[in-house]
Amino acid sequence: MQLRTLEFFCHVADQRSFSKAAAAAGVTQSAVSQAMGHLEESLQTTLIDRAKRPLNLTEAGQTYLRGVREIVRQYKELEAQVQNLGRQLSGLVTIGAVYSVGLSYMPEATAAFESAQPDVRVRTEFGSSQRVVEMVLDNEVDFGLVSFPRATKTLGAIPWQAEPMRLVCSEDHPLAGETEIPASRLQGIEMVGFERGLVLRQAIDQCLKAAGISVITSMEFDNADSMVRAIQAHRGIGMVPEAAVRRETAHGTLRVVSCRDLKLVRPLGIIFRKGGKLSRAATEFGSLLLGREMEVELRTKTEAAKVDRQRSETRDRAVSVVI
């Protein structure tokens, strides 16, 4: 049995859909469907219950999955060990990042990667979301880390994680002693906020509006680090990304105030230049951040963009014929 078929089976089990499994594997739905049929034929048993949507594994499929995952994991580890013997990574990886994401996630990831790959140096370039987009498009960085990632004609976007936003205040703030408050306690309160033009600020404003409260934004900043310093220095309160205040909340210099009516997450993602090609070192670093193979993600996004482009060209030709 080919390893590729076992990988297809794992994708089907994870995605519970042939089409989604095909997208994750970077192949056609037909290829996955045929591979699963041949696999079940060779084992002389049914692994996938196709009568339900989304798909479910049969009892035999669940048993098979447990063994297959271990086989695939061990093979990939062996493959990586052999490849690294003859192809040790080297060079420079440059990542563009908005301040809060870069300061929160890059130090630990960089240290771990450079420890495993001593011949690679990782450098982070900081900037606003717009500046990170410019750095990616101008090929100044290998890829970018931003919040609210959005794919365009020239940019690809890979979802990374959903980061919770937290309502925090200084240890001297009147609400510092509260563990949980109703949204009404925030009505008319002064808050430290992000600049009005930022997507994150707009999301926070919508969250507050949905809770039925109006606040006074006394200070505005374009990055979370400046917000945190202002909240600490001016006995303030504000909504900031969780990762940006882990150290402060752990040390007690900032307090988390729970409010059930304020539930907001900030989507984070990787953006890359379509048509460009990342170095193996950059791809491996991206895989470390994602916790999954970035190469598969890049291939999937590129193929999807190609399909969209072909569909657009087909529509344009059809319109020209009608006209």
CSV table of C-alpha atoms in Angstrom, one decimal:
chain,number,residue,atom,x,y,z
A,1,MET,CA,0.0,0.0,0.0
A,2,GLN,CA,1.4,3.4,-1.0
A,3,LEU,CA,2.1,5.9,1.7
A,4,ARG,CA,0.2,8.6,-0.3
A,5,THR,CA,-3.0,6.5,-0.1
A,6,LEU,CA,-2.6,6.3,3.7
A,7,GLU,CA,-2.2,10.1,3.8
A,8,PHE,CA,-5.4,10.5,1.7
A,9,PHE,CA,-7.2,8.3,4.2
A,10,CYS,CA,-6.0,10.5,7.1
A,11,HIS,CA,-7.2,13.6,5.2
A,12,VAL,CA,-10.6,12.0,4.7
A,13,ALA,CA,-10.9,11.2,8.4
A,14,ASP,CA,-9.9,14.7,9.4
A,15,GLN,CA,-12.0,16.6,6.8
A,16,ARG,CA,-15.0,14.1,6.7
A,17,SER,CA,-15.4,15.0,3.0
A,18,PHE,CA,-13.7,13.8,-0.2
A,19,SER,CA,-13.6,17.2,-1.7
A,20,LYS,CA,-12.1,18.9,1.4
A,21,ALA,CA,-9.6,16.0,1.7
A,22,ALA,CA,-8.6,16.5,-1.9
A,23,ALA,CA,-8.1,20.2,-1.3
A,24,ALA,CA,-5.9,19.5,1.7
A,25,ALA,CA,-3.8,16.9,-0.2
A,26,GLY,CA,-3.5,19.1,-3.3
A,27,VAL,CA,-5.1,16.6,-5.7
A,28,THR,CA,-8.5,16.0,-7.4
A,29,GLN,CA,-11.5,14.7,-5.6
A,30,SER,CA,-11.6,11.8,-8.1
A,31,ALA,CA,-8.1,10.8,-7.1
A,32,VAL,CA,-9.0,10.6,-3.4
A,33,SER,CA,-12.3,8.7,-4.1
A,34,GLN,CA,-10.5,6.1,-6.3
A,35,ALA,CA,-7.7,5.7,-3.8
A,36,MET,CA,-10.2,5.1,-1.0
A,37,GLY,CA,-12.1,2.5,-3.1
A,38,HIS,CA,-8.9,0.6,-3.9
A,39,LEU,CA,-7.9,0.8,-0.2
A,40,GLU,CA,-11.2,-0.7,0.9
A,41,GLU,CA,-11.0,-3.3,-1.8
A,42,SER,CA,-7.5,-4.4,-0.8
A,43,LEU,CA,-8.5,-4.7,2.9
A,44,GLN,CA,-11.9,-6.3,1.9
A,45,THR,CA,-13.8,-4.1,4.4
A,46,THR,CA,-15.6,-0.8,4.4
A,47,LEU,CA,-13.7,2.0,6.1
A,48,ILE,CA,-15.9,5.0,5.3
A,49,ASP,CA,-19.6,5.3,5.8
A,50,ARG,CA,-20.7,7.2,2.7
A,51,ALA,CA,-24.4,7.2,3.5
A,52,LYS,CA,-24.1,10.2,5.9
A,53,ARG,CA,-22.9,13.7,5.4
A,54,PRO,CA,-20.4,14.7,6.7
A,55,LEU,CA,-18.7,11.3,6.2
A,56,ASN,CA,-18.0,9.0,9.1
A,57,LEU,CA,-15.6,6.2,9.6
A,58,THR,CA,-16.9,2.8,10.3
A,59,GLU,CA,-15.6,0.9,13.4
A,60,ALA,CA,-13.0,-0.8,11.1
A,61,GLY,CA,-12.1,2.6,9.7
A,62,GLN,CA,-11.5,4.0,13.2
A,63,THR,CA,-9.3,1.1,14.1
A,64,TYR,CA,-7.4,1.4,10.9
A,65,LEU,CA,-7.0,5.2,11.4
A,66,ARG,CA,-5.2,4.8,14.7
A,67,GLY,CA,-2.6,2.5,13.1
A,68,VAL,CA,-2.2,4.5,10.0
A,69,ARG,CA,-1.6,7.8,11.8
A,70,GLU,CA,1.3,6.2,13.6
A,71,ILE,CA,2.8,4.8,10.4
A,72,VAL,CA,2.6,8.1,8.6
A,73,ARG,CA,4.1,9.9,11.6
A,74,GLN,CA,7.0,7.5,11.9
A,75,TYR,CA,7.7,7.6,8.1
A,76,LYS,CA,7.7,11.4,8.0
A,77,GLU,CA,10.1,11.5,10.9
A,78,LEU,CA,12.4,9.0,9.2
A,79,GLU,CA,12.1,10.9,5.9
A,80,ALA,CA,13.0,14.2,7.7
A,81,GLN,CA,16.0,12.7,9.4
A,82,VAL,CA,17.4,11.3,6.1
A,83,GLN,CA,16.8,14.5,4.2
A,84,ASN,CA,18.4,16.6,6.9
A,85,LEU,CA,21.5,14.5,6.8
A,86,GLY,CA,22.2,15.6,3.3
A,87,ARG,CA,20.4,18.9,3.1
A,88,GLN,CA,20.9,20.9,6.3
A,89,LEU,CA,19.0,24.2,6.1
A,90,SER,CA,21.0,27.4,5.8
A,91,GLY,CA,20.5,31.1,5.0
A,92,LEU,CA,18.3,34.0,6.2
A,93,VAL,CA,14.5,33.9,6.7
A,94,THR,CA,12.9,37.3,7.0
A,95,ILE,CA,9.4,37.6,8.3
A,96,GLY,CA,7.2,40.7,8.3
A,97,ALA,CA,4.9,41.0,11.3
A,98,VAL,CA,2.5,43.5,12.9
A,99,TYR,CA,3.8,44.5,16.3
A,100,SER,CA,1.6,42.5,18.5
A,101,VAL,CA,1.9,39.3,16.6
A,102,GLY,CA,5.7,39.6,16.1
A,103,LEU,CA,6.4,40.5,19.7
A,104,SER,CA,4.1,37.8,21.1
A,105,TYR,CA,4.9,34.8,18.9
A,106,MET,CA,8.2,35.3,17.0
A,107,PRO,CA,10.8,35.2,19.9
A,108,GLU,CA,9.9,31.7,21.0
A,109,ALA,CA,9.4,30.4,17.5
A,110,THR,CA,12.7,31.9,16.3
A,111,ALA,CA,14.6,30.5,19.2
A,112,ALA,CA,13.2,27.0,18.6
A,113,PHE,CA,13.8,27.1,14.9
A,114,GLU,CA,17.4,28.4,15.1
A,115,SER,CA,18.2,25.8,17.8
A,116,ALA,CA,17.1,23.1,15.4
A,117,GLN,CA,18.6,24.7,12.4
A,118,PRO,CA,21.8,26.5,13.6
A,119,ASP,CA,22.8,27.5,10.1
A,120,VAL,CA,19.6,29.5,9.6
A,121,ARG,CA,19.0,33.0,10.9
A,122,VAL,CA,15.5,34.4,11.3
A,123,ARG,CA,14.9,38.1,11.2
A,124,THR,CA,11.6,39.9,12.0
A,125,GLU,CA,10.7,43.2,10.3
A,126,PHE,CA,7.9,45.0,12.2
A,127,GLY,CA,5.2,47.3,10.8
A,128,SER,CA,1.6,48.1,10.5
A,129,SER,CA,-0.7,45.8,8.6
A,130,GLN,CA,-0.4,47.9,5.5
A,131,ARG,CA,3.3,48.0,5.8
A,132,VAL,CA,3.6,44.2,6.2
A,133,VAL,CA,1.5,43.8,3.0
A,134,GLU,CA,3.8,46.2,1.2
A,135,MET,CA,6.9,44.3,2.4
A,136,VAL,CA,5.4,41.0,1.1
A,137,LEU,CA,4.5,42.4,-2.3
A,138,ASP,CA,7.8,44.2,-2.7
A,139,ASN,CA,9.6,40.9,-1.8
A,140,GLU,CA,11.3,42.5,1.2
A,141,VAL,CA,10.3,39.6,3.4
A,142,ASP,CA,9.6,35.9,2.8
A,143,PHE,CA,6.0,36.1,4.2
A,144,GLY,CA,4.0,38.2,6.6
A,145,LEU,CA,2.1,37.7,9.8
A,146,VAL,CA,-1.0,39.8,10.2
A,147,SER,CA,-4.4,39.9,11.8
A,148,PHE,CA,-7.6,39.7,9.7
A,149,PRO,CA,-5.6,38.2,6.7
A,150,ARG,CA,-7.3,38.7,3.4
A,151,ALA,CA,-6.4,37.1,0.0
A,152,THR,CA,-6.3,39.4,-3.0
A,153,LYS,CA,-5.3,39.0,-6.7
A,154,THR,CA,-1.6,39.3,-5.7
A,155,LEU,CA,-1.7,38.0,-2.1
A,156,GLY,CA,-2.4,34.6,-0.7
A,157,ALA,CA,-3.6,34.1,2.9
A,158,ILE,CA,-3.3,31.0,5.1
A,159,PRO,CA,-5.4,31.0,8.3
A,160,TRP,CA,-3.2,30.5,11.4
A,161,GLN,CA,-5.1,30.8,14.6
A,162,ALA,CA,-8.0,32.7,16.3
A,163,GLU,CA,-6.6,34.7,19.2
A,164,PRO,CA,-9.0,35.7,22.0
A,165,MET,CA,-9.3,39.4,22.9
A,166,ARG,CA,-9.2,40.2,26.6
A,167,LEU,CA,-10.6,43.1,28.6
A,168,VAL,CA,-7.7,44.2,30.9
A,169,CYS,CA,-7.1,47.0,33.3
A,170,SER,CA,-4.3,48.3,35.4
A,171,GLU,CA,-3.9,47.0,39.0
A,172,ASP,CA,-5.0,50.4,40.2
A,173,HIS,CA,-8.2,50.7,38.1
A,174,PRO,CA,-11.5,50.7,39.9
A,175,LEU,CA,-12.5,47.4,38.2
A,176,ALA,CA,-9.2,45.7,39.1
A,177,GLY,CA,-10.8,43.8,42.0
A,178,GLU,CA,-13.7,42.5,39.9
A,179,THR,CA,-13.5,39.0,38.5
A,180,GLU,CA,-16.6,39.3,36.3
A,181,ILE,CA,-18.8,42.2,35.4
A,182,PRO,CA,-22.0,42.8,33.3
A,183,ALA,CA,-21.5,44.9,30.2
A,184,SER,CA,-23.6,47.7,31.8
A,185,ARG,CA,-20.6,48.4,34.1
A,186,LEU,CA,-18.7,49.7,31.0
A,187,GLN,CA,-21.3,52.1,29.9
A,188,GLY,CA,-19.7,55.6,29.4
A,189,ILE,CA,-16.3,54.3,30.7
A,190,GLU,CA,-13.0,55.8,29.4
A,191,MET,CA,-11.0,53.2,27.5
A,192,VAL,CA,-7.6,53.0,25.7
A,193,GLY,CA,-8.2,51.8,22.2
A,194,PHE,CA,-6.7,51.1,18.8
A,195,GLU,CA,-6.8,53.7,16.1
A,196,ARG,CA,-10.2,54.1,14.5
A,197,GLY,CA,-9.0,53.1,11.0
A,198,LEU,CA,-7.8,49.7,12.0
A,199,VAL,CA,-9.9,46.6,11.3
A,200,LEU,CA,-9.4,45.4,14.8
A,201,ARG,CA,-10.7,48.7,16.2
A,202,GLN,CA,-13.8,48.3,14.0
A,203,ALA,CA,-14.3,44.8,15.3
A,204,ILE,CA,-14.0,45.9,18.9
A,205,ASP,CA,-16.5,48.8,18.3
A,206,GLN,CA,-19.0,46.3,16.8
A,207,CYS,CA,-18.5,44.0,19.8
A,208,LEU,CA,-19.3,46.8,22.2
A,209,LYS,CA,-22.3,48.0,20.1
A,210,ALA,CA,-23.7,44.4,20.1
A,211,ALA,CA,-23.4,44.4,23.9
A,212,GLY,CA,-25.5,47.6,23.9
A,213,ILE,CA,-22.8,49.8,25.5
A,214,SER,CA,-21.0,53.0,24.5
A,215,VAL,CA,-17.6,54.0,25.8
A,216,ILE,CA,-15.3,57.0,25.6
A,217,THR,CA,-12.0,56.3,23.8
A,218,SER,CA,-9.5,58.5,25.6
A,219,MET,CA,-6.4,57.4,23.8
A,220,GLU,CA,-5.7,55.7,20.5
A,221,PHE,CA,-2.7,53.7,19.3
A,222,ASP,CA,-1.8,51.7,16.2
A,223,ASN,CA,-0.3,48.7,18.1
A,224,ALA,CA,-1.1,46.6,21.1
A,225,ASP,CA,2.3,47.1,22.9
A,226,SER,CA,1.7,50.9,23.1
A,227,MET,CA,-1.8,50.2,24.4
A,228,VAL,CA,-0.5,48.0,27.1
A,229,ARG,CA,2.0,50.6,28.3
A,230,ALA,CA,-0.7,53.3,28.3
A,231,ILE,CA,-3.1,51.1,30.3
A,232,GLN,CA,-0.4,50.5,32.9
A,233,ALA,CA,0.7,54.1,33.1
A,234,HIS,CA,-2.7,55.8,33.2
A,235,ARG,CA,-4.7,53.4,35.3
A,236,GLY,CA,-6.6,52.5,32.2
A,237,ILE,CA,-8.7,49.7,30.7
A,238,GLY,CA,-9.0,48.3,27.2
A,239,MET,CA,-9.5,45.3,24.9
A,240,VAL,CA,-6.2,43.7,23.7
A,241,PRO,CA,-5.0,40.4,22.2
A,242,GLU,CA,-4.5,37.7,24.8
A,243,ALA,CA,-0.9,36.9,23.8
A,244,ALA,CA,0.1,40.6,24.0
A,245,VAL,CA,-0.6,40.6,27.8
A,246,ARG,CA,0.3,37.1,29.0
A,247,ARG,CA,3.4,38.3,30.9
A,248,GLU,CA,1.6,41.3,32.5
A,249,THR,CA,-1.4,39.3,33.6
A,250,ALA,CA,0.8,36.5,34.9
A,251,HIS,CA,2.8,39.0,37.0
A,252,GLY,CA,-0.3,40.9,38.1
A,253,THR,CA,0.5,44.3,36.6
A,254,LEU,CA,-2.6,43.9,34.5
A,255,ARG,CA,-5.9,42.3,35.5
A,256,VAL,CA,-8.2,40.4,33.3
A,257,VAL,CA,-11.9,41.5,33.8
A,258,SER,CA,-14.3,38.9,32.6
A,259,CYS,CA,-17.4,40.1,30.8
A,260,ARG,CA,-19.6,37.4,29.2
A,261,ASP,CA,-21.2,39.9,26.8
A,262,LEU,CA,-17.8,40.7,25.2
A,263,LYS,CA,-16.7,37.7,23.2
A,264,LEU,CA,-14.2,38.5,20.4
A,265,VAL,CA,-11.4,36.7,18.7
A,266,ARG,CA,-8.8,38.2,16.4
A,267,PRO,CA,-8.0,35.9,13.3
A,268,LEU,CA,-4.3,35.7,12.6
A,269,GLY,CA,-2.8,34.4,9.3
A,270,ILE,CA,0.2,34.2,7.0
A,271,ILE,CA,0.2,36.2,3.8
A,272,PHE,CA,2.5,35.5,0.9
A,273,ARG,CA,3.1,36.8,-2.6
A,274,LYS,CA,1.3,34.9,-5.3
A,275,GLY,CA,3.6,33.7,-8.0
A,276,GLY,CA,6.6,33.9,-5.7
A,277,LYS,CA,8.6,30.9,-4.4
A,278,LEU,CA,9.7,30.5,-0.8
A,279,SER,CA,13.0,29.0,0.2
A,280,ARG,CA,12.9,25.7,1.9
A,281,ALA,CA,14.1,27.4,5.1
A,282,ALA,CA,11.2,29.8,5.0
A,283,THR,CA,8.7,27.1,4.3
A,284,GLU,CA,10.0,25.0,7.2
A,285,PHE,CA,9.7,28.0,9.5
A,286,GLY,CA,6.2,28.6,8.3
A,287,SER,CA,5.4,24.9,9.0
A,288,LEU,CA,6.7,25.4,12.6
A,289,LEU,CA,4.4,28.3,13.1
A,290,LEU,CA,1.4,26.6,11.6
A,291,GLY,CA,1.9,23.2,13.2
A,292,ARG,CA,1.3,21.6,9.8
A,293,GLU,CA,3.0,21.5,6.5
A,294,MET,CA,3.0,25.0,4.9
A,295,GLU,CA,4.0,23.6,1.5
A,296,VAL,CA,0.7,21.8,1.3
A,297,GLU,CA,-1.1,25.0,2.2
A,298,LEU,CA,0.8,27.0,-0.4
A,299,ARG,CA,0.1,24.4,-3.1
A,300,THR,CA,-3.6,24.3,-2.2
A,301,LYS,CA,-4.0,28.1,-2.2
A,302,THR,CA,-2.1,28.4,-5.5
A,303,GLU,CA,-4.2,25.8,-7.2
A,304,ALA,CA,-7.4,27.4,-5.9
A,305,ALA,CA,-6.2,30.8,-7.3
A,306,LYS,CA,-5.5,29.1,-10.6
A,307,VAL,CA,-9.0,27.6,-10.8
A,308,ASP,CA,-10.5,31.0,-9.9
A,309,ARG,CA,-8.5,32.7,-12.6
A,310,GLN,CA,-9.5,30.1,-15.2
A,311,ARG,CA,-13.1,30.5,-14.3
A,312,SER,CA,-12.8,34.2,-14.6
A,313,GLU,CA,-11.2,33.9,-18.0
A,314,THR,CA,-14.0,31.5,-19.1
A,315,ARG,CA,-16.7,33.9,-18.0
A,316,ASP,CA,-14.9,36.8,-19.8
A,317,ARG,CA,-14.8,34.7,-23.0
A,318,ALA,CA,-18.5,33.8,-22.7
A,319,VAL,CA,-19.4,37.4,-22.2
A,320,SER,CA,-17.4,38.5,-25.2
A,321,VAL,CA,-19.2,35.8,-27.4
A,322,VAL,CA,-22.6,37.0,-26.2
A,323,ILE,CA,-21.8,40.7,-26.9
